[in-house]
CSV table of C-alpha atoms in Angstrom, one decimal:
chain,number,residue,atom,x,y,z
A,1,UNK,CA,-0.6,9.2,5.3
A,2,UNK,CA,0.4,6.1,3.7
A,3,UNK,CA,-1.1,5.2,0.4
A,4,UNK,CA,-3.8,3.0,0.8
A,5,UNK,CA,-3.6,1.8,-2.6
A,6,UNK,CA,-0.2,0.5,-2.1
A,7,UNK,CA,-1.5,-1.2,1.1
A,8,UNK,CA,-4.2,-3.2,-1.1
A,9,UNK,CA,-1.9,-4.2,-3.8
A,10,UNK,CA,1.2,-5.0,-2.2
A,11,UNK,CA,0.2,-5.6,1.7
A,12,UNK,CA,3.3,-7.9,2.7
A,13,UNK,CA,5.4,-4.9,1.3
A,14,UNK,CA,3.9,-2.4,3.6
A,15,UNK,CA,3.8,-4.4,6.5
A,16,UNK,CA,7.3,-5.4,6.2
A,17,UNK,CA,8.4,-1.8,6.3
A,18,UNK,CA,6.5,-0.7,9.1
A,19,UNK,CA,7.4,-3.7,11.1
A,20,UNK,CA,11.1,-2.3,10.8
A,21,UNK,CA,9.8,0.4,13.2
A,22,UNK,CA,9.5,-2.1,16.0
A,23,UNK,CA,5.8,-0.9,17.1
A,24,UNK,CA,3.7,-3.8,17.5
A,25,UNK,CA,0.6,-1.6,17.5
A,26,UNK,CA,1.0,-0.6,13.9
A,27,UNK,CA,0.0,-4.4,13.0
A,28,UNK,CA,-3.1,-3.9,14.4
A,29,UNK,CA,-3.7,-0.5,13.0
A,30,UNK,CA,-2.8,-2.2,9.4
A,31,UNK,CA,-5.5,-5.0,10.0
A,32,UNK,CA,-8.0,-2.3,10.8
A,33,UNK,CA,-7.3,-0.4,7.7
A,34,UNK,CA,-7.3,-3.5,5.6
A,35,UNK,CA,-10.9,-4.4,7.0
A,36,UNK,CA,-11.9,-0.8,6.7
A,37,UNK,CA,-11.1,-0.5,3.1
A,38,UNK,CA,-12.9,-3.7,2.2
A,39,UNK,CA,-16.0,-2.3,3.9
A,40,UNK,CA,-15.6,0.9,2.0
A,41,UNK,CA,-15.0,-0.9,-1.4
A,42,UNK,CA,-18.2,-3.3,-0.8
A,43,UNK,CA,-20.5,-0.4,0.2
A,44,UNK,CA,-19.4,1.6,-3.0
A,45,UNK,CA,-19.9,-1.2,-5.0
A,46,UNK,CA,-23.5,-2.1,-3.6
A,47,UNK,CA,-24.3,2.0,-4.0
A,48,UNK,CA,-23.0,1.8,-7.3
A,49,UNK,CA,-25.3,-1.2,-8.2
A,50,UNK,CA,-28.2,0.7,-6.5
A,51,UNK,CA,-27.8,3.9,-7.8
A,52,UNK,CA,-27.7,2.2,-11.5
A,53,UNK,CA,-30.9,0.4,-10.8
A,54,UNK,CA,-32.5,3.3,-9.8
A,55,UNK,CA,-31.3,5.3,-13.0
A,56,UNK,CA,-32.9,2.5,-15.0
A,57,UNK,CA,-36.3,2.2,-13.0
A,58,UNK,CA,-36.5,5.8,-13.5
A,59,UNK,CA,-36.9,5.5,-17.1
A,60,UNK,CA,-39.6,2.8,-16.6
A,61,UNK,CA,-41.3,5.4,-14.3
A,62,UNK,CA,-41.4,8.2,-16.8
A,63,UNK,CA,-42.8,5.8,-19.3
A,64,UNK,CA,-45.5,4.8,-16.8
A,65,UNK,CA,-46.4,8.5,-15.8
A,66,UNK,CA,-46.5,9.1,-19.5
A,67,UNK,CA,-48.9,6.3,-20.0
A,68,UNK,CA,-51.0,6.3,-16.6
A,69,UNK,CA,-50.3,9.6,-15.1
A,70,UNK,CA,-49.3,7.9,-12.0
A,71,UNK,CA,-47.6,5.1,-10.7
A,72,UNK,CA,-49.3,2.3,-9.2
A,73,UNK,CA,-49.0,1.8,-5.1
A,74,UNK,CA,-46.7,-1.0,-5.5
A,75,UNK,CA,-44.3,0.9,-7.8
A,76,UNK,CA,-44.4,3.6,-5.5
A,77,UNK,CA,-43.6,1.6,-2.5
A,78,UNK,CA,-40.6,-0.3,-4.2
A,79,UNK,CA,-39.1,3.0,-5.2
A,80,UNK,CA,-39.4,4.5,-2.0
A,81,UNK,CA,-37.8,1.4,-0.4
A,82,UNK,CA,-35.0,1.5,-2.9
A,83,UNK,CA,-34.0,5.2,-2.1
A,84,UNK,CA,-34.4,4.4,1.5
A,85,UNK,CA,-31.4,1.5,0.9
A,86,UNK,CA,-29.5,3.9,-0.8
A,87,UNK,CA,-29.8,6.5,1.9
A,88,UNK,CA,-28.9,3.9,4.6
A,89,UNK,CA,-25.8,2.8,2.5
A,90,UNK,CA,-24.6,6.3,1.9
A,91,UNK,CA,-24.6,6.7,5.5
A,92,UNK,CA,-22.8,3.9,6.3
A,93,UNK,CA,-20.4,4.6,3.5
A,94,UNK,CA,-19.7,8.2,4.9
A,95,UNK,CA,-19.1,6.5,8.4
A,96,UNK,CA,-16.8,3.9,7.0
A,97,UNK,CA,-14.6,6.3,5.2
A,98,UNK,CA,-14.7,8.9,8.2
A,99,UNK,CA,-13.3,6.0,10.3
A,100,UNK,CA,-10.7,4.8,8.0
A,101,UNK,CA,-9.2,8.6,7.2
A,102,UNK,CA,-9.1,8.5,11.2
A,103,UNK,CA,-7.1,5.4,11.4
A,104,UNK,CA,-4.7,6.4,8.6
A,105,UNK,CA,-3.7,9.5,10.4
A,106,UNK,CA,-2.2,7.2,13.3
A,107,UNK,CA,-0.3,5.0,11.1
A,108,UNK,CA,3.3,6.1,10.3
A,109,UNK,CA,5.5,6.5,7.2
A,110,UNK,CA,7.2,3.7,5.7
A,111,UNK,CA,10.9,3.8,6.5
A,112,UNK,CA,13.1,3.9,3.2
A,113,UNK,CA,15.2,0.9,2.7
A,114,UNK,CA,18.4,2.3,3.2
A,115,UNK,CA,17.9,2.7,7.0
A,116,UNK,CA,19.7,0.4,9.5
A,117,UNK,CA,17.3,-2.0,11.1
A,118,UNK,CA,17.0,-1.4,15.0
A,119,UNK,CA,16.1,1.0,17.7
A,120,UNK,CA,18.4,4.1,18.6
A,121,UNK,CA,21.3,2.0,19.3
A,122,UNK,CA,21.4,1.0,15.8
A,123,UNK,CA,21.7,4.8,14.6
A,124,UNK,CA,25.0,5.0,12.4
A,125,UNK,CA,27.3,8.0,12.1
A,126,UNK,CA,28.0,8.7,8.3
A,127,UNK,CA,30.3,11.6,8.6
A,128,UNK,CA,31.8,14.2,11.2
A,129,UNK,CA,33.6,17.6,11.0
A,130,UNK,CA,35.9,19.1,13.3
A,131,UNK,CA,37.7,18.1,16.5
A,132,UNK,CA,35.8,17.7,19.4
A,133,UNK,CA,37.6,19.3,22.7
A,134,UNK,CA,38.1,16.7,25.6
A,135,UNK,CA,35.2,16.5,27.9
A,136,UNK,CA,35.5,18.9,30.8
A,137,UNK,CA,35.0,22.5,31.8
A,138,UNK,CA,32.1,24.4,33.1
A,139,UNK,CA,28.5,23.5,31.9
A,140,UNK,CA,26.9,26.6,29.6
A,141,UNK,CA,24.4,27.3,32.4
A,142,UNK,CA,27.3,28.2,34.7
A,143,UNK,CA,29.0,29.9,31.9
A,144,UNK,CA,25.7,31.9,30.8
A,145,UNK,CA,25.3,32.8,34.4
A,146,UNK,CA,28.6,33.9,35.1
A,147,UNK,CA,28.6,36.0,31.5
A,148,UNK,CA,25.2,37.7,32.9
A,149,UNK,CA,23.7,36.5,29.5
A,150,UNK,CA,21.3,33.5,30.8
A,151,UNK,CA,18.8,33.7,33.8
A,152,UNK,CA,17.1,30.4,34.2
A,153,UNK,CA,15.9,31.2,37.6
A,154,UNK,CA,13.8,34.4,36.2
A,155,UNK,CA,12.6,32.3,33.4
A,156,UNK,CA,11.3,29.7,35.8
A,157,UNK,CA,9.7,32.3,37.9
A,158,UNK,CA,7.7,33.8,35.0
A,159,UNK,CA,6.7,30.7,33.1
A,160,UNK,CA,8.0,27.7,34.9
A,161,UNK,CA,11.1,25.6,34.0
A,162,UNK,CA,11.9,25.1,30.6
A,163,UNK,CA,11.2,28.9,29.3
A,164,UNK,CA,15.0,30.6,29.6
A,165,UNK,CA,15.6,34.2,29.5
A,166,UNK,CA,18.5,35.9,27.3
A,167,UNK,CA,19.7,39.1,28.7
A,168,UNK,CA,21.8,41.8,27.6
A,169,UNK,CA,24.7,40.1,25.0
A,170,UNK,CA,22.5,36.8,25.7
A,171,UNK,CA,19.5,38.5,23.7
A,172,UNK,CA,21.8,39.9,20.9
A,173,UNK,CA,23.4,36.6,20.6
A,174,UNK,CA,20.3,35.1,20.1
A,175,UNK,CA,19.3,37.7,17.4
A,176,UNK,CA,22.7,37.5,15.9
A,177,UNK,CA,22.5,33.6,15.4
A,178,UNK,CA,19.0,34.1,13.6
A,179,UNK,CA,20.0,37.0,11.4
A,180,UNK,CA,23.2,35.0,10.7
A,181,UNK,CA,21.2,32.0,9.2
A,182,UNK,CA,19.0,33.5,7.7
A,183,UNK,CA,21.3,35.5,5.4
A,184,UNK,CA,23.2,32.3,4.9
A,185,UNK,CA,20.1,30.4,3.9
A,186,UNK,CA,18.6,33.1,1.6
A,187,UNK,CA,21.9,34.6,0.2
A,188,UNK,CA,24.0,31.3,-0.4
A,189,UNK,CA,21.7,28.4,-0.5
A,190,UNK,CA,18.7,30.0,-2.3
A,191,UNK,CA,16.0,29.7,-0.2
A,192,UNK,CA,13.0,32.2,-0.2
A,193,UNK,CA,12.6,33.7,3.4
A,194,UNK,CA,9.1,33.4,5.0
A,195,UNK,CA,7.3,34.6,8.2
A,196,UNK,CA,4.4,32.8,9.0
A,197,UNK,CA,1.9,32.9,11.7
A,198,UNK,CA,2.9,31.4,14.9
A,199,UNK,CA,-0.5,30.0,15.8
A,200,UNK,CA,-2.0,27.2,13.1
A,201,UNK,CA,-5.3,25.6,12.7
A,202,UNK,CA,-5.9,22.0,13.6
A,203,UNK,CA,-6.0,20.8,10.2
A,204,UNK,CA,-2.7,22.5,9.5
A,205,UNK,CA,-0.9,20.4,12.5
A,206,UNK,CA,-2.8,17.1,10.9
A,207,UNK,CA,-1.1,17.9,7.4
A,208,UNK,CA,2.4,17.6,8.8
A,209,UNK,CA,1.7,15.0,11.3
A,210,UNK,CA,1.6,16.5,14.6
A,211,UNK,CA,-2.2,15.6,15.4
A,212,UNK,CA,-4.0,13.7,16.3
A,213,UNK,CA,-1.1,11.1,17.4
A,214,UNK,CA,1.1,13.8,19.3
A,215,UNK,CA,-1.5,16.4,20.1
A,216,UNK,CA,-0.5,16.0,24.0
A,217,UNK,CA,3.1,17.6,23.3
A,218,UNK,CA,1.3,20.8,21.5
A,219,UNK,CA,0.2,23.8,23.2
A,220,UNK,CA,-3.2,25.0,22.0
A,221,UNK,CA,-5.6,27.7,22.7
A,222,UNK,CA,-9.5,27.6,23.4
A,223,UNK,CA,-12.1,27.7,22.4
A,224,UNK,CA,-10.6,28.4,18.8
A,225,UNK,CA,-8.5,25.6,18.9
A,226,UNK,CA,-5.6,27.2,17.6
A,227,UNK,CA,-1.9,25.5,18.0
A,228,UNK,CA,1.1,27.4,18.9
A,229,UNK,CA,3.8,26.1,16.3
A,230,UNK,CA,6.1,23.6,17.5
A,231,UNK,CA,8.4,24.0,14.2
A,232,UNK,CA,8.2,26.5,11.4
A,233,UNK,CA,8.0,23.3,9.4
A,234,UNK,CA,3.9,23.3,10.3
A,235,UNK,CA,2.9,26.5,8.9
A,236,UNK,CA,5.5,26.6,6.1
A,237,UNK,CA,4.7,23.0,4.6
A,238,UNK,CA,1.1,23.9,4.5
A,239,UNK,CA,1.5,27.2,2.4
A,240,UNK,CA,1.0,24.9,-0.3
A,241,UNK,CA,-1.9,22.8,1.1
A,242,UNK,CA,-4.6,21.9,-1.5
A,243,UNK,CA,-2.5,23.0,-4.3
A,244,UNK,CA,-1.2,22.0,-7.7
A,245,UNK,CA,2.4,23.2,-7.9
A,246,UNK,CA,4.2,23.6,-11.1
A,247,UNK,CA,6.5,20.9,-11.4
A,248,UNK,CA,8.8,23.0,-13.7
A,249,UNK,CA,9.3,25.2,-10.8
A,250,UNK,CA,10.2,22.5,-8.5
A,251,UNK,CA,12.1,22.3,-6.0
A,252,UNK,CA,10.5,25.0,-4.0
A,253,UNK,CA,12.9,26.2,-1.1
A,254,UNK,CA,11.7,28.0,1.8
A,255,UNK,CA,13.3,29.3,5.4
A,256,UNK,CA,11.7,30.6,8.1
A,257,UNK,CA,12.5,31.8,11.6
A,258,UNK,CA,10.0,31.2,14.6
A,259,UNK,CA,10.0,30.4,18.1
A,260,UNK,CA,8.7,27.0,18.8
A,261,UNK,CA,6.7,25.5,21.7
A,262,UNK,CA,6.6,21.9,22.7
A,263,UNK,CA,5.1,20.4,26.0
A,264,UNK,CA,7.4,17.5,25.8
A,265,UNK,CA,5.1,15.3,27.7
A,266,UNK,CA,6.8,12.3,27.0
A,267,UNK,CA,10.1,13.5,27.9
A,268,UNK,CA,9.6,14.2,31.6
A,269,UNK,CA,12.6,14.6,33.7
A,270,UNK,CA,15.0,14.2,30.9
A,271,UNK,CA,17.9,16.7,30.3
A,272,UNK,CA,16.2,19.1,32.8
A,273,UNK,CA,19.5,21.5,33.3
A,274,UNK,CA,20.1,24.5,31.3
A,275,UNK,CA,19.1,24.6,27.4
A,276,UNK,CA,19.1,20.8,26.8
A,277,UNK,CA,15.2,20.5,26.9
A,278,UNK,CA,13.2,23.5,27.0
A,279,UNK,CA,9.4,24.3,26.1
A,280,UNK,CA,10.0,27.4,23.8
A,281,UNK,CA,13.1,28.0,21.8
A,282,UNK,CA,14.0,29.9,18.6
A,283,UNK,CA,14.8,27.9,15.4
A,284,UNK,CA,15.5,28.8,11.8
A,285,UNK,CA,13.8,26.1,9.6
A,286,UNK,CA,14.4,24.9,6.3
A,287,UNK,CA,11.2,23.4,3.9
A,288,UNK,CA,11.9,21.9,0.5
A,289,UNK,CA,9.0,20.5,-2.2
A,290,UNK,CA,10.3,18.4,-4.7
A,291,UNK,CA,9.3,16.2,-7.5
A,292,UNK,CA,9.2,12.2,-6.2
A,293,UNK,CA,12.4,11.2,-8.1
A,294,UNK,CA,14.5,14.2,-6.9
A,295,UNK,CA,13.8,13.9,-3.3
A,296,UNK,CA,17.0,11.5,-2.3
A,297,UNK,CA,19.2,14.4,-3.8
A,298,UNK,CA,17.1,17.2,-2.2
A,299,UNK,CA,17.5,15.6,1.0
A,300,UNK,CA,21.4,15.5,0.8
A,301,UNK,CA,21.5,19.2,-0.5
A,302,UNK,CA,19.2,20.5,2.3
A,303,UNK,CA,21.3,18.5,5.0
A,304,UNK,CA,24.6,20.2,3.6
A,305,UNK,CA,22.8,23.3,4.0
A,306,UNK,CA,22.3,23.2,7.8
A,307,UNK,CA,25.9,21.5,8.1
A,308,UNK,CA,27.2,25.0,6.5
A,309,UNK,CA,25.9,26.6,9.5
A,310,UNK,CA,27.9,24.6,11.9
A,311,UNK,CA,30.9,24.8,10.1
A,312,UNK,CA,30.7,28.6,10.0
A,313,UNK,CA,30.2,28.4,13.6
A,314,UNK,CA,33.0,26.3,13.8
A,315,UNK,CA,31.4,23.7,15.9
A,316,UNK,CA,32.5,20.1,15.9
A,317,UNK,CA,29.7,18.0,14.6
A,318,UNK,CA,28.8,14.5,13.3
A,319,UNK,CA,26.0,13.2,11.3
A,320,UNK,CA,23.8,10.5,12.2
A,321,UNK,CA,21.3,8.5,10.3
A,322,UNK,CA,18.9,7.2,12.2
A,323,UNK,CA,17.8,3.5,12.4
A,324,UNK,CA,14.0,2.7,11.2
A,325,UNK,CA,13.1,2.0,14.9
A,326,UNK,CA,14.2,5.7,15.9
A,327,UNK,CA,13.1,7.4,12.8
A,328,UNK,CA,10.2,9.8,13.5
A,329,UNK,CA,6.6,9.1,12.8
A,330,UNK,CA,6.3,11.4,9.7
A,331,UNK,CA,9.5,10.4,8.4
A,332,UNK,CA,11.0,8.2,5.8
A,333,UNK,CA,14.5,8.9,6.4
A,334,UNK,CA,16.2,11.4,8.9
A,335,UNK,CA,19.8,12.6,9.5
A,336,UNK,CA,20.6,14.1,13.0
A,337,UNK,CA,23.4,16.7,13.4
A,338,UNK,CA,25.1,16.7,16.7
A,339,UNK,CA,27.6,19.2,18.0
A,340,UNK,CA,29.9,18.4,20.7
A,341,UNK,CA,29.4,20.1,24.2
A,342,UNK,CA,32.4,19.6,26.3
A,343,UNK,CA,30.9,21.0,29.3
A,344,UNK,CA,28.2,18.1,29.7
A,345,UNK,CA,30.4,15.7,27.8
A,346,UNK,CA,27.3,15.3,25.1
A,347,UNK,CA,26.7,15.0,21.4
A,348,UNK,CA,23.7,17.6,21.2
A,349,UNK,CA,21.2,17.2,18.4
A,350,UNK,CA,20.8,20.9,16.8
A,351,UNK,CA,19.1,19.5,13.5
A,352,UNK,CA,16.9,16.8,12.3
A,353,UNK,CA,16.9,16.7,8.3
A,354,UNK,CA,14.2,14.4,7.0
A,355,UNK,CA,12.7,13.4,4.1
A,356,UNK,CA,8.6,12.7,4.1
A,357,UNK,CA,8.4,11.1,0.8
A,358,UNK,CA,4.6,11.7,-0.2
A,359,UNK,CA,3.6,11.6,3.2
A,360,UNK,CA,2.9,14.8,4.3
A,361,UNK,CA,1.8,15.6,0.7
A,362,UNK,CA,-1.1,13.0,1.0
A,363,UNK,CA,-2.4,14.7,4.2
A,364,UNK,CA,-2.0,18.2,3.0
A,365,UNK,CA,-3.0,17.4,-0.6
A,366,UNK,CA,0.1,19.1,-2.1
A,367,UNK,CA,0.4,17.8,-5.8
A,368,UNK,CA,2.3,19.1,-8.9
A,369,UNK,CA,2.2,18.4,-12.7
A,370,UNK,CA,5.2,17.0,-14.2
A,371,UNK,CA,4.0,18.4,-17.3
A,372,UNK,CA,1.3,20.7,-18.8
A,373,UNK,CA,-1.6,18.5,-19.1
A,374,UNK,CA,-0.2,15.6,-17.1
A,375,UNK,CA,-2.0,13.9,-14.0
A,376,UNK,CA,-1.3,15.5,-10.5
A,377,UNK,CA,1.0,13.4,-8.3
A,378,UNK,CA,1.9,14.2,-4.9
A,379,UNK,CA,4.8,15.9,-4.2
A,380,UNK,CA,7.8,15.1,-1.9
A,381,UNK,CA,8.4,17.4,1.1
A,382,UNK,CA,11.6,17.5,3.3
A,383,UNK,CA,12.7,19.9,5.9
A,384,UNK,CA,15.5,20.3,8.4
A,385,UNK,CA,16.4,22.5,11.2
A,386,UNK,CA,18.8,25.1,10.0
A,387,UNK,CA,19.5,25.4,12.9
A,388,UNK,CA,17.8,25.1,16.6
A,389,UNK,CA,19.4,27.8,18.8
A,390,UNK,CA,19.3,26.5,22.5
A,391,UNK,CA,21.6,23.6,21.9
A,392,UNK,CA,23.9,25.6,19.7
A,393,UNK,CA,24.2,28.5,22.1
A,394,UNK,CA,24.9,25.6,24.6
A,395,UNK,CA,27.8,24.2,22.3
A,396,UNK,CA,28.9,27.6,21.4
A,397,UNK,CA,29.7,28.4,25.3
A,398,UNK,CA,31.2,25.3,26.1
A,399,UNK,CA,33.5,24.7,23.5
A,400,UNK,CA,34.5,28.5,23.0
A,401,UNK,CA,35.1,29.1,27.1
A,402,UNK,CA,38.2,30.5,28.0
A,403,UNK,CA,40.4,30.2,31.2
A,404,UNK,CA,39.8,33.8,32.0
A,405,UNK,CA,35.9,33.3,31.7
A,406,UNK,CA,35.2,34.6,28.4
A,407,UNK,CA,33.9,33.1,25.4
A,408,UNK,CA,35.1,33.7,22.1
A,409,UNK,CA,32.7,34.7,19.0
A,410,UNK,CA,33.2,32.6,15.6
A,411,UNK,CA,34.7,34.9,12.9
A,412,UNK,CA,31.2,34.4,11.0
A,413,UNK,CA,29.1,35.9,13.9
A,414,UNK,CA,31.2,38.8,14.8
A,415,UNK,CA,29.8,41.0,12.2
A,416,UNK,CA,26.2,40.4,13.3
A,417,UNK,CA,27.0,39.9,17.2
A,418,UNK,CA,29.6,43.0,17.0
A,419,UNK,CA,31.6,41.4,19.6
A,420,UNK,CA,34.7,39.3,19.5
A,421,UNK,CA,34.3,37.9,23.2
A,422,UNK,CA,31.7,37.7,25.5
A,423,UNK,CA,33.0,38.6,28.9
A,424,UNK,CA,32.0,38.6,32.6
A,425,UNK,CA,30.4,42.0,33.8
A,426,UNK,CA,33.3,42.3,36.2
A,427,UNK,CA,35.6,42.4,33.2
A,428,UNK,CA,33.5,44.9,31.5
A,429,UNK,CA,31.0,42.8,29.6
A,430,UNK,CA,27.2,43.7,29.2
């Protein structure tokens, strides 16, 4: 949620920042917000004046009651009219405030100044690691089927396309990756592990920015109006909703594994083969809460934690700074971590590392006191995938496929998987 005070005092600054997103509908929303804010303040001023008048006449009425035992009819009528006017204005103010809040929920975050201008074609590679293999070889869905670890056809039979089934060593590979990442982040990067609910309330989704704007991309239940989590970011960030944190204990760092559920309503027909775009997938998430001034450094630190996963898995990757026109709705700055998958000849995003500044904290009312007795201020929230499994598995299979059909396992994963090679069933694999 953007800062309405900033919009009021520096409207051109807000408009210029949001214009960098390249979305013409935002200008209309800002026009509506400014008009609603003016209307709300006018109503508030009128109400304050009328209530002050009511307080003053109450003193006169008390004196008249003491002197005459009752108010004259014309005075009673005047007081009744005043009360009705106050009631009407209070109803108008409640309506204006509700409309203002609903409208604000559709306004995106302000991109930070260091983002490149333009759309996705202006995204910038800021660094890379490893030597990408030449494009070629089998795609991961063929490798997975040959190894007997991936069954896309039966997943589609059970739930429809976009719901993969891992089998045998494939299931163990999923579990090994999750445990490896959770251990890395808790034991070496200092995160506290959380196992959150996989269903959340509407206000929880609203707190992190998924609804109302992107409600069509979410799976939800009826009649209880609960949402299946699209990412662990949602429940974990909301752990501190409506709280005032101790600034001396910031930053707070959490990691969580959850399955993630996304309808991907706006991406129909894209990357439909294999594991590139699915409706249910596993992911380990990183969430951080920081002081406002510390969030840039915390963002770089958290991005490095996600990168460490890919280096341990020996996957060539690059870090891409998203342009202002490509950054997500709630994000002020995002790095995408992309691994190279030679079988499909693509760089695949496996992590988005984002700083939300105080945008989510305003929606979820997450504040902190910098010191005892200090005025509460909104925290900054950050999150990164640490990392998502489907495309990571795709890159592992395609990068480490061997001429004999086997796939070698990265050394860091061997203790978790108990295997150094994944081999086809005909060669003794499971």
